[in-house]
PDB file of C-alpha atoms in Angstrom:
ATOM      1  CA  UNK A   1      88.767  44.246  87.688  1.00  0.00           C
ATOM      2  CA  UNK A   2      85.362  45.371  87.753  1.00  0.00           C
ATOM      3  CA  UNK A   3      84.104  44.882  84.135  1.00  0.00           C
ATOM      4  CA  UNK A   4      82.671  48.574  83.660  1.00  0.00           C
ATOM      5  CA  UNK A   5      85.823  50.341  85.250  1.00  0.00           C
ATOM      6  CA  UNK A   6      87.765  47.713  83.310  1.00  0.00           C
ATOM      7  CA  UNK A   7      86.340  48.782  79.570  1.00  0.00           C
ATOM      8  CA  UNK A   8      86.289  52.228  80.725  1.00  0.00           C
ATOM      9  CA  UNK A   9      90.216  52.241  81.016  1.00  0.00           C
ATOM     10  CA  UNK A  10      90.061  49.942  77.796  1.00  0.00           C
ATOM     11  CA  UNK A  11      88.758  52.775  76.184  1.00  0.00           C
ATOM     12  CA  UNK A  12      90.964  55.196  76.699  1.00  0.00           C
ATOM     13  CA  UNK A  13      93.903  53.382  75.944  1.00  0.00           C
ATOM     14  CA  UNK A  14      91.704  52.573  72.724  1.00  0.00           C
ATOM     15  CA  UNK A  15      91.530  56.268  72.165  1.00  0.00           C
ATOM     16  CA  UNK A  16      95.172  57.343  72.958  1.00  0.00           C
ATOM     17  CA  UNK A  17      96.251  54.511  70.419  1.00  0.00           C
ATOM     18  CA  UNK A  18      93.690  56.158  67.999  1.00  0.00           C
ATOM     19  CA  UNK A  19      94.773  59.422  68.420  1.00  0.00           C
ATOM     20  CA  UNK A  20      98.774  58.754  68.180  1.00  0.00           C
ATOM     21  CA  UNK A  21      97.815  57.015  64.488  1.00  0.00           C
ATOM     22  CA  UNK A  22      95.667  59.978  63.710  1.00  0.00           C
ATOM     23  CA  UNK A  23      98.578  62.649  64.464  1.00  0.00           C
ATOM     24  CA  UNK A  24     101.041  60.081  62.484  1.00  0.00           C
ATOM     25  CA  UNK A  25      98.586  60.296  59.404  1.00  0.00           C
ATOM     26  CA  UNK A  26      98.027  63.960  60.226  1.00  0.00           C
ATOM     27  CA  UNK A  27     101.792  65.048  60.183  1.00  0.00           C
ATOM     28  CA  UNK A  28     103.038  62.998  57.643  1.00  0.00           C
ATOM     29  CA  UNK A  29     105.406  61.374  59.841  1.00  0.00           C
ATOM     30  CA  UNK A  30     107.930  58.773  58.028  1.00  0.00           C
ATOM     31  CA  UNK A  31     107.646  55.807  60.864  1.00  0.00           C
ATOM     32  CA  UNK A  32     110.276  53.283  60.452  1.00  0.00           C
ATOM     33  CA  UNK A  33     109.559  49.374  59.793  1.00  0.00           C
ATOM     34  CA  UNK A  34     109.931  48.962  63.273  1.00  0.00           C
ATOM     35  CA  UNK A  35     107.642  51.936  64.993  1.00  0.00           C
ATOM     36  CA  UNK A  36     105.293  50.659  62.019  1.00  0.00           C
ATOM     37  CA  UNK A  37     104.761  47.198  63.557  1.00  0.00           C
ATOM     38  CA  UNK A  38     104.826  48.492  66.584  1.00  0.00           C
ATOM     39  CA  UNK A  39     101.545  50.808  65.165  1.00  0.00           C
ATOM     40  CA  UNK A  40      99.834  47.291  63.519  1.00  0.00           C
ATOM     41  CA  UNK A  41     100.331  45.577  66.660  1.00  0.00           C
ATOM     42  CA  UNK A  42      98.697  48.552  68.842  1.00  0.00           C
ATOM     43  CA  UNK A  43      95.736  48.511  65.889  1.00  0.00           C
ATOM     44  CA  UNK A  44      95.541  44.831  65.881  1.00  0.00           C
ATOM     45  CA  UNK A  45      94.824  45.192  69.779  1.00  0.00           C
ATOM     46  CA  UNK A  46      92.554  48.055  69.539  1.00  0.00           C
ATOM     47  CA  UNK A  47      89.940  45.535  67.297  1.00  0.00           C
ATOM     48  CA  UNK A  48      90.043  43.713  70.372  1.00  0.00           C
ATOM     49  CA  UNK A  49      90.045  46.065  72.896  1.00  0.00           C
ATOM     50  CA  UNK A  50      86.415  48.007  71.450  1.00  0.00           C
ATOM     51  CA  UNK A  51      84.929  44.563  70.481  1.00  0.00           C
ATOM     52  CA  UNK A  52      85.575  43.859  74.638  1.00  0.00           C
ATOM     53  CA  UNK A  53      83.872  47.278  75.352  1.00  0.00           C
ATOM     54  CA  UNK A  54      81.091  46.399  73.063  1.00  0.00           C
ATOM     55  CA  UNK A  55      80.455  43.267  74.724  1.00  0.00           C
ATOM     56  CA  UNK A  56      80.470  44.484  78.178  1.00  0.00           C
ATOM     57  CA  UNK A  57      78.144  47.381  77.342  1.00  0.00           C
ATOM     58  CA  UNK A  58      75.786  44.624  76.054  1.00  0.00           C
ATOM     59  CA  UNK A  59      76.099  42.409  78.902  1.00  0.00           C
ATOM     60  CA  UNK A  60      75.333  45.344  80.888  1.00  0.00           C
ATOM     61  CA  UNK A  61      72.122  45.030  79.225  1.00  0.00           C
ATOM     62  CA  UNK A  62      71.807  41.231  79.902  1.00  0.00           C
ATOM     63  CA  UNK A  63      72.083  40.328  76.688  1.00  0.00           C
ATOM     64  CA  UNK A  64      74.630  37.646  75.467  1.00  0.00           C
ATOM     65  CA  UNK A  65      75.249  38.340  71.823  1.00  0.00           C
ATOM     66  CA  UNK A  66      76.146  35.445  69.319  1.00  0.00           C
ATOM     67  CA  UNK A  67      77.609  37.071  66.007  1.00  0.00           C
ATOM     68  CA  UNK A  68      77.559  40.602  64.734  1.00  0.00           C
ATOM     69  CA  UNK A  69      74.462  40.662  63.557  1.00  0.00           C
ATOM     70  CA  UNK A  70      73.409  40.318  66.890  1.00  0.00           C
ATOM     71  CA  UNK A  71      73.299  44.287  67.779  1.00  0.00           C
ATOM     72  CA  UNK A  72      71.338  45.009  65.347  1.00  0.00           C
ATOM     73  CA  UNK A  73      69.198  42.295  66.253  1.00  0.00           C
ATOM     74  CA  UNK A  74      68.727  42.927  69.786  1.00  0.00           C
ATOM     75  CA  UNK A  75      68.078  46.284  68.786  1.00  0.00           C
ATOM     76  CA  UNK A  76      64.792  45.092  67.160  1.00  0.00           C
ATOM     77  CA  UNK A  77      63.491  43.326  69.544  1.00  0.00           C
ATOM     78  CA  UNK A  78      63.920  45.715  72.472  1.00  0.00           C
ATOM     79  CA  UNK A  79      60.633  48.023  71.516  1.00  0.00           C
ATOM     80  CA  UNK A  80      58.849  50.685  73.293  1.00  0.00           C
ATOM     81  CA  UNK A  81      55.815  48.255  73.654  1.00  0.00           C
ATOM     82  CA  UNK A  82      58.076  45.658  75.416  1.00  0.00           C
ATOM     83  CA  UNK A  83      59.548  48.852  77.542  1.00  0.00           C
ATOM     84  CA  UNK A  84      55.660  50.159  78.450  1.00  0.00           C
ATOM     85  CA  UNK A  85      55.009  46.483  79.790  1.00  0.00           C
ATOM     86  CA  UNK A  86      58.188  46.045  82.345  1.00  0.00           C
ATOM     87  CA  UNK A  87      57.377  49.697  83.650  1.00  0.00           C
ATOM     88  CA  UNK A  88      55.345  52.635  83.553  1.00  0.00           C
ATOM     89  CA  UNK A  89      55.337  56.413  83.952  1.00  0.00           C
ATOM     90  CA  UNK A  90      58.999  57.520  84.595  1.00  0.00           C
ATOM     91  CA  UNK A  91      60.173  54.405  85.425  1.00  0.00           C
ATOM     92  CA  UNK A  92      59.632  53.302  81.712  1.00  0.00           C
ATOM     93  CA  UNK A  93      61.046  56.559  80.477  1.00  0.00           C
ATOM     94  CA  UNK A  94      64.240  56.186  82.146  1.00  0.00           C
ATOM     95  CA  UNK A  95      64.313  52.495  81.310  1.00  0.00           C
ATOM     96  CA  UNK A  96      63.789  53.711  77.575  1.00  0.00           C
ATOM     97  CA  UNK A  97      66.379  56.572  77.963  1.00  0.00           C
ATOM     98  CA  UNK A  98      69.038  54.059  79.370  1.00  0.00           C
ATOM     99  CA  UNK A  99      68.454  51.346  77.014  1.00  0.00           C
ATOM    100  CA  UNK A 100      69.099  54.010  74.358  1.00  0.00           C
ATOM    101  CA  UNK A 101      72.004  55.439  75.816  1.00  0.00           C
ATOM    102  CA  UNK A 102      73.444  51.878  75.906  1.00  0.00           C
ATOM    103  CA  UNK A 103      72.335  50.773  72.144  1.00  0.00           C
ATOM    104  CA  UNK A 104      73.638  54.119  70.587  1.00  0.00           C
ATOM    105  CA  UNK A 105      76.934  53.645  72.216  1.00  0.00           C
ATOM    106  CA  UNK A 106      77.412  50.368  71.364  1.00  0.00           C
ATOM    107  CA  UNK A 107      76.673  51.457  67.656  1.00  0.00           C
ATOM    108  CA  UNK A 108      79.037  54.272  67.831  1.00  0.00           C
ATOM    109  CA  UNK A 109      81.540  51.943  68.744  1.00  0.00           C
ATOM    110  CA  UNK A 110      81.035  50.073  65.593  1.00  0.00           C
ATOM    111  CA  UNK A 111      80.715  52.873  63.397  1.00  0.00           C
ATOM    112  CA  UNK A 112      84.182  53.802  65.146  1.00  0.00           C
ATOM    113  CA  UNK A 113      85.721  50.822  64.540  1.00  0.00           C
ATOM    114  CA  UNK A 114      84.679  50.767  61.156  1.00  0.00           C
ATOM    115  CA  UNK A 115      85.966  54.226  60.247  1.00  0.00           C
ATOM    116  CA  UNK A 116      89.279  53.643  62.235  1.00  0.00           C
ATOM    117  CA  UNK A 117      89.739  50.572  59.920  1.00  0.00           C
ATOM    118  CA  UNK A 118      89.247  52.920  57.060  1.00  0.00           C
ATOM    119  CA  UNK A 119      91.444  55.874  58.646  1.00  0.00           C
ATOM    120  CA  UNK A 120      94.310  52.946  58.860  1.00  0.00           C
ATOM    121  CA  UNK A 121      93.824  51.642  55.159  1.00  0.00           C
ATOM    122  CA  UNK A 122      94.300  55.414  54.627  1.00  0.00           C
ATOM    123  CA  UNK A 123      97.194  56.299  56.620  1.00  0.00           C
ATOM    124  CA  UNK A 124      99.687  53.477  55.825  1.00  0.00           C
ATOM    125  CA  UNK A 125      99.989  54.453  51.892  1.00  0.00           C
ATOM    126  CA  UNK A 126     102.922  52.436  51.488  1.00  0.00           C
ATOM    127  CA  UNK A 127     100.593  48.801  50.398  1.00  0.00           C
ATOM    128  CA  UNK A 128     102.817  46.445  52.293  1.00  0.00           C
ATOM    129  CA  UNK A 129     101.769  48.449  55.300  1.00  0.00           C
ATOM    130  CA  UNK A 130      98.169  47.522  54.847  1.00  0.00           C
ATOM    131  CA  UNK A 131      98.675  44.264  54.050  1.00  0.00           C
ATOM    132  CA  UNK A 132     101.118  44.399  57.094  1.00  0.00           C
ATOM    133  CA  UNK A 133      98.585  45.602  59.205  1.00  0.00           C
ATOM    134  CA  UNK A 134      95.634  42.792  58.836  1.00  0.00           C
ATOM    135  CA  UNK A 135      98.167  40.388  59.004  1.00  0.00           C
ATOM    136  CA  UNK A 136      99.350  40.943  62.520  1.00  0.00           C
ATOM    137  CA  UNK A 137      96.034  41.690  63.368  1.00  0.00           C
ATOM    138  CA  UNK A 138      95.277  38.202  62.158  1.00  0.00           C
ATOM    139  CA  UNK A 139      98.361  36.867  64.285  1.00  0.00           C
ATOM    140  CA  UNK A 140      97.175  38.545  67.241  1.00  0.00           C
ATOM    141  CA  UNK A 141      93.711  37.142  66.707  1.00  0.00           C
ATOM    142  CA  UNK A 142      95.119  33.231  66.639  1.00  0.00           C
ATOM    143  CA  UNK A 143      97.197  34.376  69.907  1.00  0.00           C
ATOM    144  CA  UNK A 144      94.172  35.577  71.739  1.00  0.00           C
ATOM    145  CA  UNK A 145      92.648  32.436  71.041  1.00  0.00           C
ATOM    146  CA  UNK A 146      95.193  30.340  72.021  1.00  0.00           C
ATOM    147  CA  UNK A 147      95.711  31.981  75.235  1.00  0.00           C
ATOM    148  CA  UNK A 148      91.879  31.616  75.914  1.00  0.00           C
ATOM    149  CA  UNK A 149      91.847  27.801  75.409  1.00  0.00           C
ATOM    150  CA  UNK A 150      94.837  27.775  77.773  1.00  0.00           C
ATOM    151  CA  UNK A 151      93.198  29.734  80.211  1.00  0.00           C
ATOM    152  CA  UNK A 152      90.191  27.808  80.283  1.00  0.00           C
ATOM    153  CA  UNK A 153      91.941  23.981  80.311  1.00  0.00           C
ATOM    154  CA  UNK A 154      93.878  25.568  82.887  1.00  0.00           C
ATOM    155  CA  UNK A 155      90.690  26.413  84.882  1.00  0.00           C
ATOM    156  CA  UNK A 156      91.855  29.914  85.407  1.00  0.00           C
ATOM    157  CA  UNK A 157      88.248  31.309  83.668  1.00  0.00           C
ATOM    158  CA  UNK A 158      85.638  30.027  83.246  1.00  0.00           C
ATOM    159  CA  UNK A 159      83.267  28.468  80.257  1.00  0.00           C
ATOM    160  CA  UNK A 160      81.300  31.494  80.464  1.00  0.00           C
ATOM    161  CA  UNK A 161      84.302  33.935  80.305  1.00  0.00           C
ATOM    162  CA  UNK A 162      85.794  31.793  77.868  1.00  0.00           C
ATOM    163  CA  UNK A 163      82.708  31.883  75.679  1.00  0.00           C
ATOM    164  CA  UNK A 164      82.870  35.986  76.438  1.00  0.00           C
ATOM    165  CA  UNK A 165      86.188  36.360  74.962  1.00  0.00           C
ATOM    166  CA  UNK A 166      86.061  34.119  72.205  1.00  0.00           C
ATOM    167  CA  UNK A 167      82.972  36.178  71.335  1.00  0.00           C
ATOM    168  CA  UNK A 168      84.934  39.609  71.326  1.00  0.00           C
ATOM    169  CA  UNK A 169      87.560  37.913  69.567  1.00  0.00           C
ATOM    170  CA  UNK A 170      85.445  36.640  67.223  1.00  0.00           C
ATOM    171  CA  UNK A 171      84.383  39.842  65.942  1.00  0.00           C
ATOM    172  CA  UNK A 172      87.795  41.230  65.917  1.00  0.00           C
ATOM    173  CA  UNK A 173      88.214  38.322  63.149  1.00  0.00           C
ATOM    174  CA  UNK A 174      85.117  39.157  61.269  1.00  0.00           C
ATOM    175  CA  UNK A 175      86.534  43.019  61.438  1.00  0.00           C
ATOM    176  CA  UNK A 176      89.778  41.993  59.633  1.00  0.00           C
ATOM    177  CA  UNK A 177      88.507  40.022  57.096  1.00  0.00           C
ATOM    178  CA  UNK A 178      86.129  43.144  56.555  1.00  0.00           C
ATOM    179  CA  UNK A 179      89.358  44.877  56.062  1.00  0.00           C
ATOM    180  CA  UNK A 180      90.877  42.607  54.309  1.00  0.00           C
ATOM    181  CA  UNK A 181      88.235  43.416  51.362  1.00  0.00           C
ATOM    182  CA  UNK A 182      89.518  46.969  51.609  1.00  0.00           C
ATOM    183  CA  UNK A 183      92.971  46.365  50.654  1.00  0.00           C
ATOM    184  CA  UNK A 184      93.457  47.358  47.314  1.00  0.00           C
ATOM    185  CA  UNK A 185      94.894  45.283  44.314  1.00  0.00           C
ATOM    186  CA  UNK A 186      97.163  48.231  43.295  1.00  0.00           C
ATOM    187  CA  UNK A 187      98.300  51.179  45.212  1.00  0.00           C
ATOM    188  CA  UNK A 188     101.073  51.813  42.979  1.00  0.00           C
ATOM    189  CA  UNK A 189      99.694  54.228  40.792  1.00  0.00           C
ATOM    190  CA  UNK A 190      97.254  57.317  41.545  1.00  0.00           C
ATOM    191  CA  UNK A 191      94.954  55.475  39.797  1.00  0.00           C
ATOM    192  CA  UNK A 192      94.969  52.668  42.490  1.00  0.00           C
ATOM    193  CA  UNK A 193      95.134  55.105  45.254  1.00  0.00           C
ATOM    194  CA  UNK A 194      92.245  57.109  44.122  1.00  0.00           C
ATOM    195  CA  UNK A 195      89.855  53.795  43.507  1.00  0.00           C
ATOM    196  CA  UNK A 196      91.023  52.583  46.891  1.00  0.00           C
ATOM    197  CA  UNK A 197      89.839  55.949  48.599  1.00  0.00           C
ATOM    198  CA  UNK A 198      86.053  55.543  46.449  1.00  0.00           C
ATOM    199  CA  UNK A 199      86.069  51.798  48.117  1.00  0.00           C
ATOM    200  CA  UNK A 200      86.588  53.080  51.456  1.00  0.00           C
ATOM    201  CA  UNK A 201      84.577  56.285  51.289  1.00  0.00           C
ATOM    202  CA  UNK A 202      81.470  53.697  49.602  1.00  0.00           C
ATOM    203  CA  UNK A 203      81.903  51.606  52.468  1.00  0.00           C
ATOM    204  CA  UNK A 204      81.767  54.073  55.266  1.00  0.00           C
ATOM    205  CA  UNK A 205      78.846  55.470  53.399  1.00  0.00           C
ATOM    206  CA  UNK A 206      77.293  52.095  53.231  1.00  0.00           C
ATOM    207  CA  UNK A 207      78.127  51.607  57.103  1.00  0.00           C
ATOM    208  CA  UNK A 208      76.738  54.610  58.646  1.00  0.00           C
ATOM    209  CA  UNK A 209      73.169  54.403  55.976  1.00  0.00           C
ATOM    210  CA  UNK A 210      73.092  51.022  58.175  1.00  0.00           C
ATOM    211  CA  UNK A 211      73.379  52.295  60.978  1.00  0.00           C
ATOM    212  CA  UNK A 212      71.083  56.073  60.840  1.00  0.00           C
ATOM    213  CA  UNK A 213      67.558  54.263  61.164  1.00  0.00           C
ATOM    214  CA  UNK A 214      69.182  52.220  63.971  1.00  0.00           C
ATOM    215  CA  UNK A 215      69.943  54.993  66.174  1.00  0.00           C
ATOM    216  CA  UNK A 216      66.831  57.515  64.781  1.00  0.00           C
ATOM    217  CA  UNK A 217      65.166  54.840  66.344  1.00  0.00           C
ATOM    218  CA  UNK A 218      67.266  54.584  69.802  1.00  0.00           C
ATOM    219  CA  UNK A 219      66.919  58.131  69.757  1.00  0.00           C
ATOM    220  CA  UNK A 220      62.907  58.442  69.419  1.00  0.00           C
TER     221      UNK A 220
ATOM    222  CA  UNK B   1     101.005  30.465 100.951  1.00  0.00           C
ATOM    223  CA  UNK B   2      98.399  27.966 101.200  1.00  0.00           C
ATOM    224  CA  UNK B   3      98.102  24.984  98.449  1.00  0.00           C
ATOM    225  CA  UNK B   4      95.228  26.849  96.112  1.00  0.00           C
ATOM    226  CA  UNK B   5      97.664  29.743  95.985  1.00  0.00           C
ATOM    227  CA  UNK B   6     100.423  27.480  94.908  1.00  0.00           C
ATOM    228  CA  UNK B   7      97.973  25.859  92.306  1.00  0.00           C
ATOM    229  CA  UNK B   8      96.652  29.204  90.850  1.00  0.00           C
ATOM    230  CA  UNK B   9     100.446  30.427  90.685  1.00  0.00           C
ATOM    231  CA  UNK B  10     101.223  27.175  88.533  1.00  0.00           C
ATOM    232  CA  UNK B  11      98.382  27.909  86.511  1.00  0.00           C
ATOM    233  CA  UNK B  12      99.421  31.159  86.024  1.00  0.00           C
ATOM    234  CA  UNK B  13     102.673  30.129  85.364  1.00  0.00           C
ATOM    235  CA  UNK B  14     101.486  27.262  82.771  1.00  0.00           C
ATOM    236  CA  UNK B  15      99.506  30.063  81.104  1.00  0.00           C
ATOM    237  CA  UNK B  16     102.409  32.246  80.588  1.00  0.00           C
ATOM    238  CA  UNK B  17     104.781  29.682  79.255  1.00  0.00           C
ATOM    239  CA  UNK B  18     101.489  28.852  76.497  1.00  0.00           C
ATOM    240  CA  UNK B  19     101.466  32.234  75.541  1.00  0.00           C
ATOM    241  CA  UNK B  20     105.200  32.889  74.961  1.00  0.00           C
ATOM    242  CA  UNK B  21     105.422  29.616  73.115  1.00  0.00           C
ATOM    243  CA  UNK B  22     101.898  30.804  71.091  1.00  0.00           C
ATOM    244  CA  UNK B  23     102.980  33.885  69.948  1.00  0.00           C
ATOM    245  CA  UNK B  24     106.666  32.720  69.562  1.00  0.00           C
ATOM    246  CA  UNK B  25     105.507  30.069  67.213  1.00  0.00           C
ATOM    247  CA  UNK B  26     102.681  32.779  65.323  1.00  0.00           C
ATOM    248  CA  UNK B  27     104.884  35.959  64.755  1.00  0.00           C
ATOM    249  CA  UNK B  28     107.842  33.490  63.536  1.00  0.00           C
ATOM    250  CA  UNK B  29     105.872  32.512  61.041  1.00  0.00           C
ATOM    251  CA  UNK B  30     104.491  36.120  60.134  1.00  0.00           C
ATOM    252  CA  UNK B  31     108.266  37.181  60.207  1.00  0.00           C
ATOM    253  CA  UNK B  32     108.775  34.449  57.452  1.00  0.00           C
ATOM    254  CA  UNK B  33     105.664  35.323  55.813  1.00  0.00           C
ATOM    255  CA  UNK B  34     107.157  39.313  55.689  1.00  0.00           C
ATOM    256  CA  UNK B  35     110.562  38.319  54.616  1.00  0.00           C
ATOM    257  CA  UNK B  36     108.925  35.784  51.721  1.00  0.00           C
ATOM    258  CA  UNK B  37     107.108  38.270  50.654  1.00  0.00           C
ATOM    259  CA  UNK B  38     110.168  40.768  50.832  1.00  0.00           C
ATOM    260  CA  UNK B  39     112.668  38.365  48.973  1.00  0.00           C
ATOM    261  CA  UNK B  40     110.568  37.895  46.471  1.00  0.00           C
ATOM    262  CA  UNK B  41     109.598  41.658  45.501  1.00  0.00           C
ATOM    263  CA  UNK B  42     105.952  41.974  46.076  1.00  0.00           C
ATOM    264  CA  UNK B  43     103.476  42.273  48.892  1.00  0.00           C
ATOM    265  CA  UNK B  44     101.424  39.964  51.237  1.00  0.00           C
ATOM    266  CA  UNK B  45      99.052  38.498  48.733  1.00  0.00           C
ATOM    267  CA  UNK B  46      95.124  38.066  49.310  1.00  0.00           C
ATOM    268  CA  UNK B  47      95.971  34.393  49.535  1.00  0.00           C
ATOM    269  CA  UNK B  48      98.427  34.658  52.252  1.00  0.00           C
ATOM    270  CA  UNK B  49      95.886  36.727  54.136  1.00  0.00           C
ATOM    271  CA  UNK B  50      93.264  34.263  53.659  1.00  0.00           C
ATOM    272  CA  UNK B  51      95.416  31.514  54.836  1.00  0.00           C
ATOM    273  CA  UNK B  52      95.998  33.788  58.043  1.00  0.00           C
ATOM    274  CA  UNK B  53      92.519  34.012  58.328  1.00  0.00           C
ATOM    275  CA  UNK B  54      91.569  30.529  58.130  1.00  0.00           C
ATOM    276  CA  UNK B  55      94.089  29.969  60.710  1.00  0.00           C
ATOM    277  CA  UNK B  56      92.736  32.411  63.322  1.00  0.00           C
ATOM    278  CA  UNK B  57      88.992  30.776  62.508  1.00  0.00           C
ATOM    279  CA  UNK B  58      90.735  27.480  63.287  1.00  0.00           C
ATOM    280  CA  UNK B  59      92.487  28.957  66.922  1.00  0.00           C
ATOM    281  CA  UNK B  60      88.863  30.339  67.586  1.00  0.00           C
ATOM    282  CA  UNK B  61      86.981  26.964  66.878  1.00  0.00           C
ATOM    283  CA  UNK B  62      89.472  25.080  69.022  1.00  0.00           C
ATOM    284  CA  UNK B  63      89.233  27.372  71.835  1.00  0.00           C
ATOM    285  CA  UNK B  64      85.745  27.003  71.654  1.00  0.00           C
ATOM    286  CA  UNK B  65      85.944  22.929  72.691  1.00  0.00           C
ATOM    287  CA  UNK B  66      88.458  23.754  75.065  1.00  0.00           C
TER     288      UNK B  66
END
């Protein structure tokens, strides 16, 4: 599969899943346990998909990232001076613009992932649903890692592909770790729900503040 | 079908079996965890989530050495 075309298709799938979840939230549909499990599994898979897309965007730039912070580190290492040395005149401007688009795309995907996790916590007001979502995500991550190891042992994928998949899986796992920090202690009371909402909003604001200078830097 | 294609088919079948086996075991554990929490009248605890996180990390680390 063409990695770029694959990324586009995965993004479409991610959008469809996200829209379904948001619609459920908007109309307050009371889903059954079975339906909730399916949605939970979908959300877990969504984390994997989004991270895979981020990986593909960065691989198109010829950059293999090693951890979550690498995206930010990568942005700081590509400076206008570097672009000016490698290109000249119009070429440099085009290179810079393309680099800027790639960086902004990756950053907004990360921001979208954070927002989606927060929206998920808000969508499922029943406490067990939040924990279930995260627990299902961890189970999917474990299964995906085992599958990747098996595929490498069977020679179906190369060592480089294994590393790329594990990078995406590790990011998904890290996202789940971050989401598990949002699990409120008590959602049974109005006060507990208000505290949870405050925590989630503060997390979103903090993440957006972190992204703001980097996005501005990419655009200028 | 040439030998290379047969080998590839066997590899795919092997992987499919691994997926079914791994996913089956993993999701059985998850279902057991849910059932246990429900029977005790509580939600999945933070400690249980941490254990799931540790299990997932172990699987990732194991795959790195594959």
